[in-house]
mmCIF file of C-alpha atoms in Angstrom:
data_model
loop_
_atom_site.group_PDB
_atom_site.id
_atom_site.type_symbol
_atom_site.label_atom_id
_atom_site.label_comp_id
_atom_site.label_asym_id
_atom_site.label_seq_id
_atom_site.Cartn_x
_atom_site.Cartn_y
_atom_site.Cartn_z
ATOM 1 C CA UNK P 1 -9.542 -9.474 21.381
ATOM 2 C CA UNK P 2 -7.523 -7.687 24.159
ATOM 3 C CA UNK P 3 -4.656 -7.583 21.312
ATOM 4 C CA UNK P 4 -7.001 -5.881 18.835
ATOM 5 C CA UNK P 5 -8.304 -3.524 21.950
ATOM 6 C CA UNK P 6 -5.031 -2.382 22.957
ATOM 7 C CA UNK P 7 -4.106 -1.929 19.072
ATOM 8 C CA UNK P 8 -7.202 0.337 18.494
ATOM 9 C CA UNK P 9 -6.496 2.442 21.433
ATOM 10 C CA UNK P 10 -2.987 2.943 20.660
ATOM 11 C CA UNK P 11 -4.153 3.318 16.667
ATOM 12 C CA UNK P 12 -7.003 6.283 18.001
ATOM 13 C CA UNK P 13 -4.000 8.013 20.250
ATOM 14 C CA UNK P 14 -2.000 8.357 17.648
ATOM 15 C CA UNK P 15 -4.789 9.584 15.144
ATOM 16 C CA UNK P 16 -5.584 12.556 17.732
ATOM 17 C CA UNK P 17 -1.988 13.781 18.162
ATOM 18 C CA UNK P 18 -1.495 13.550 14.409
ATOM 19 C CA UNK P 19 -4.592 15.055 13.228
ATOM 20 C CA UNK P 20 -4.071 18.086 15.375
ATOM 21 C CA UNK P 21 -1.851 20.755 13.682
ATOM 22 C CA UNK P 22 -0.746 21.906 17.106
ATOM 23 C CA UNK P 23 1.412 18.519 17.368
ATOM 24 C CA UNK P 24 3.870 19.864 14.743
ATOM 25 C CA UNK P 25 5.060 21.875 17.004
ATOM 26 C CA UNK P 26 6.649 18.880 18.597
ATOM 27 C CA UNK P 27 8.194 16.933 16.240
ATOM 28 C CA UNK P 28 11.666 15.844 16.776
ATOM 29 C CA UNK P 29 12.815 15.090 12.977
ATOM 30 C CA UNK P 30 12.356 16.449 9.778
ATOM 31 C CA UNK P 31 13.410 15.069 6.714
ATOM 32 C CA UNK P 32 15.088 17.361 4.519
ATOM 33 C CA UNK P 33 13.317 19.707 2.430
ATOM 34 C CA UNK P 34 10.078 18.600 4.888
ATOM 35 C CA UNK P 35 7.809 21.448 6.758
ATOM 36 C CA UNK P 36 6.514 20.283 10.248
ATOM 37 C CA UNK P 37 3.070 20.163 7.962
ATOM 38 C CA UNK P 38 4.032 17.768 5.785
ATOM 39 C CA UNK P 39 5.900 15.685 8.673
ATOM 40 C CA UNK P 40 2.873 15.035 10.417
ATOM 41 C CA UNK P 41 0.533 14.136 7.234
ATOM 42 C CA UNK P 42 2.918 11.364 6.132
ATOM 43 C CA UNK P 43 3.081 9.890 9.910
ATOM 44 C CA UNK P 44 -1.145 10.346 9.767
ATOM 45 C CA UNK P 45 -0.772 8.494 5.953
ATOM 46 C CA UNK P 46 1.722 5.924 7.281
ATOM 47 C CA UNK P 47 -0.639 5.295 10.312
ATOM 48 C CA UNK P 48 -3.902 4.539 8.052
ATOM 49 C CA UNK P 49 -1.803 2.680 6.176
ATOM 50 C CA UNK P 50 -0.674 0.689 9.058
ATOM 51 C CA UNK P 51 -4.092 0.662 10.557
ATOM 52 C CA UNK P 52 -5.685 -0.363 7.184
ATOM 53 C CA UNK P 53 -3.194 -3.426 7.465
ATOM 54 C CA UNK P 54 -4.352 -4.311 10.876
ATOM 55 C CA UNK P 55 -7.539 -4.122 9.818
ATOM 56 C CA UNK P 56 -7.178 -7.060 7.124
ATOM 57 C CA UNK P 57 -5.756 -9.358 9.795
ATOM 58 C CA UNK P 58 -9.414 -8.967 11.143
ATOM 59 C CA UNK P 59 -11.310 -9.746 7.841
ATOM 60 C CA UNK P 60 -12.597 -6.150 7.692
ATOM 61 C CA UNK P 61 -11.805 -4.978 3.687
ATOM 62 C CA UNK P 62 -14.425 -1.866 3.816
ATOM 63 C CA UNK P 63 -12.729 -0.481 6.982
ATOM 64 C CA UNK P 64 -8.861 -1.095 5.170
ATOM 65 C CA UNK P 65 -10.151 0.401 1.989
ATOM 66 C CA UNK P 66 -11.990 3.459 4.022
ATOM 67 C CA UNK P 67 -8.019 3.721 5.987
ATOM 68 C CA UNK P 68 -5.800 3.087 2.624
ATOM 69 C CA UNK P 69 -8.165 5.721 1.023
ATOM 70 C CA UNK P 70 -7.536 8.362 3.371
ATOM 71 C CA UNK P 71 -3.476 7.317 3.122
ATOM 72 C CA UNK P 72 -3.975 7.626 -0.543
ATOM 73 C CA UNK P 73 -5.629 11.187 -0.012
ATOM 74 C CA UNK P 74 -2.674 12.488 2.058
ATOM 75 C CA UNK P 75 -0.062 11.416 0.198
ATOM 76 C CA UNK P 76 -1.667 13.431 -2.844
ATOM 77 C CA UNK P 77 -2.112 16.179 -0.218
ATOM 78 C CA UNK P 78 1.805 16.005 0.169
ATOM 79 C CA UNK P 79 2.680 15.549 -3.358
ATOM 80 C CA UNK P 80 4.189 11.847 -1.561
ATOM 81 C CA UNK P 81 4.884 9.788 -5.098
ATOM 82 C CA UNK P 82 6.028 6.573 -2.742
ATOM 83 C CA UNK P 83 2.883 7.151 -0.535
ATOM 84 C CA UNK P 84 0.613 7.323 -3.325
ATOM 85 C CA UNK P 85 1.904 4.230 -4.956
ATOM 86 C CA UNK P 86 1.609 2.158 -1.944
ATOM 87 C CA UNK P 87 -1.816 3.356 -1.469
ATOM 88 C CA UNK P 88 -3.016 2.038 -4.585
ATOM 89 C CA UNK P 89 -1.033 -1.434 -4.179
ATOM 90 C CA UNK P 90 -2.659 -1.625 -1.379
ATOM 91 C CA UNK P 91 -5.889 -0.901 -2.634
ATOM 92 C CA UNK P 92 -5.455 -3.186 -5.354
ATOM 93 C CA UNK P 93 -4.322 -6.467 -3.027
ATOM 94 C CA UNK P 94 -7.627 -5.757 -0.670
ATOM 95 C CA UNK P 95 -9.356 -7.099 -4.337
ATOM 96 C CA UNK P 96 -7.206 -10.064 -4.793
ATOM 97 C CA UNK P 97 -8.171 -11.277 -1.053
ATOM 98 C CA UNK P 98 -10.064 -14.345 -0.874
ATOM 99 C CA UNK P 99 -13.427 -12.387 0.191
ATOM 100 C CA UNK P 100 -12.975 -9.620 -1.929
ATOM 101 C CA UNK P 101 -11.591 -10.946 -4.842
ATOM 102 C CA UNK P 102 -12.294 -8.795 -7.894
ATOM 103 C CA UNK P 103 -9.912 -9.175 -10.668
ATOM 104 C CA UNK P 104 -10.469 -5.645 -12.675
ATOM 105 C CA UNK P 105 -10.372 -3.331 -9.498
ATOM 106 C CA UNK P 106 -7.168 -4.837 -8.417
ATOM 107 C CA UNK P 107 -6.137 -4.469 -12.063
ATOM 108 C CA UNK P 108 -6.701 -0.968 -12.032
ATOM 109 C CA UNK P 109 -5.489 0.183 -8.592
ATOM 110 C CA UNK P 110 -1.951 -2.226 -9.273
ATOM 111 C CA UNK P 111 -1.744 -0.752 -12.847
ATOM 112 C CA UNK P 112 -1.884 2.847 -11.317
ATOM 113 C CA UNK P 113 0.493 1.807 -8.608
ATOM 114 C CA UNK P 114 3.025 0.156 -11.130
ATOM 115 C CA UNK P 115 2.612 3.920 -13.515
ATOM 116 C CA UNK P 116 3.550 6.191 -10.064
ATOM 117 C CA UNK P 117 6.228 2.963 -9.247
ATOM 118 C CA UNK P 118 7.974 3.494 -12.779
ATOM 119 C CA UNK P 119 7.672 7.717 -12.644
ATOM 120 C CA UNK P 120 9.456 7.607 -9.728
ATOM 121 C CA UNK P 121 12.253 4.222 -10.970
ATOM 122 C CA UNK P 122 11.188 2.595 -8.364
ATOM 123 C CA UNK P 123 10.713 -1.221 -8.942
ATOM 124 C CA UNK P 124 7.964 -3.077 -6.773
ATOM 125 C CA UNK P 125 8.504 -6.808 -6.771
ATOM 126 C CA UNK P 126 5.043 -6.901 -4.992
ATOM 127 C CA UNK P 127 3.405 -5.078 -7.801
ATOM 128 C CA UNK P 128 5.135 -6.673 -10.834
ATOM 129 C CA UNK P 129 3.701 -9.956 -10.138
ATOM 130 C CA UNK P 130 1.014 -9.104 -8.891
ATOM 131 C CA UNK P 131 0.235 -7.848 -12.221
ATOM 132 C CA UNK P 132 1.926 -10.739 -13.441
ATOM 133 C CA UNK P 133 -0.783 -13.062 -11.847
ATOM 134 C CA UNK P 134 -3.896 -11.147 -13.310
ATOM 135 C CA UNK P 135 -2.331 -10.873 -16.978
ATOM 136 C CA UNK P 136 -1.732 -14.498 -16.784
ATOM 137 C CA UNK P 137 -5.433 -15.431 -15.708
ATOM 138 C CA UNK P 138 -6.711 -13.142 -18.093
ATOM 139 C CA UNK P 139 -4.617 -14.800 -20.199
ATOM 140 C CA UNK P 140 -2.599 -11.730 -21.246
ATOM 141 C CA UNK P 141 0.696 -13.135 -22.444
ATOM 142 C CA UNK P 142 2.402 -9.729 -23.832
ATOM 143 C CA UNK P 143 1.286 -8.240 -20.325
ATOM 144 C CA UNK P 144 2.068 -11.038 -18.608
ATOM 145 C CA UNK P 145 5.732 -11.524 -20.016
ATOM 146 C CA UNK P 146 6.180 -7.529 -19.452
ATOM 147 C CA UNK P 147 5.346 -8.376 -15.867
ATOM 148 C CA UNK P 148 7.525 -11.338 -15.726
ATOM 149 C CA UNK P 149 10.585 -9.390 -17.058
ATOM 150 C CA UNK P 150 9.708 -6.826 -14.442
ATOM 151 C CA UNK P 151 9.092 -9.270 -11.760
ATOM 152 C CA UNK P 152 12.372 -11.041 -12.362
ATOM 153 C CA UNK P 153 14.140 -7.267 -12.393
ATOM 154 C CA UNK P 154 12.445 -6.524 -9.439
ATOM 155 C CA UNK P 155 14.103 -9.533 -7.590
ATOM 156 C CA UNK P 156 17.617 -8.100 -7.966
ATOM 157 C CA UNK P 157 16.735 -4.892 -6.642
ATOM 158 C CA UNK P 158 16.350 -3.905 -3.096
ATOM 159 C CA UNK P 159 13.158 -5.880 -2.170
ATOM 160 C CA UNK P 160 12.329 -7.311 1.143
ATOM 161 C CA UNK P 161 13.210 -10.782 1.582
ATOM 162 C CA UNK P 162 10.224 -11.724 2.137
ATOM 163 C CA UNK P 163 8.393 -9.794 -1.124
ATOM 164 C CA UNK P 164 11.249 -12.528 -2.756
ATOM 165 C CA UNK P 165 10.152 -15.487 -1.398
ATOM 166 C CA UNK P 166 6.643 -14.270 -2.042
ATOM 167 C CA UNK P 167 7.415 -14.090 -5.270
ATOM 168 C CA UNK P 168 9.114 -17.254 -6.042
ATOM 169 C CA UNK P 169 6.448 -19.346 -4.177
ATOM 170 C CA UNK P 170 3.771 -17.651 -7.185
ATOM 171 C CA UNK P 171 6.611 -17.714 -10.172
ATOM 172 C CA UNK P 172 6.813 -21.706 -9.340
ATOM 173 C CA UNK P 173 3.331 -22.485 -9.264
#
């Protein structure tokens, strides 16, 4: 619990200096073709993200989707196409959690992600079989071989290490 205290008062720190226009002023890097605006709503959408994440190691889903909402909601703000894909993968693995496991919203919020994923040709191993996974239990095949073929593409691109293993633990049964 002292973890999770510490964590929270670091988490509401950096809420207050990013939700405060006057901390643009400060910033020490700016991606190019970014406005000190935009610079500090992706760091406040990376930190609900973040902070949504934290949230599920403590078996809260309504606080991660309230905190992966708000991310989504920025990165629209910001016109952030990687943002607001991540937001809805996110969204869409809170339903495939053990507690909150509701196949058609996590359909819907991976679909979406997968549709910004592709408009942008960006491959997400996470996503692809994810997707995989629900067109298989809802028995699915065309879907589910789509998803395959991505999911197998996906795994030759730059994905994590990790998002690979992930994937070949589900692919293998």
């Amino acid at each position: 619990n002292n973890d999770f205290s510490a964590a929270s008062d670091c988490y509401r720190k950096a809420f207050d200096i990013l939700n405060d226009p006057a901390s643009e002023k400060s910033l020490w890097y700016l991606s190019p073709g970014a406005t000190p605006k935009s610079t500090r709503l992706n760091n406040l959408r990376i930190t609900h993200q973040f902070y949504g994440l934290l949230m599920g190691g403590f078996n809260s889903p309504e606080e991660q989707k309230m905190h992966f909402r708000k991310a989504l909601d920025l990165a629209r703000e910001i016109n952030n196409k990687t943002g607001i894909a991540s937001s809805y993968r996110m969204l869409g693995e809170i339903y495939l959690a053990n507690n909150a496991y509701n196949i058609d919203s996590a359909l819907y919020y991976l679909s979406v992600a997968d549709a910004v994923f592709d408009s942008i040709a960006v491959s997400n191993l996470i996503v692809s079989y994810e997707l995989l996974h629900i067109y298989t239990r809802k028995e699915n095949l065309p879907l589910a071989q789509k998803h395959l073929g991505k999911t197998i593409r996906a795994m030759t691109d730059d994905a994590t290490l990790l998002d690979k293993s992930r994937a070949c633990r589900y692919i293998s049964g």
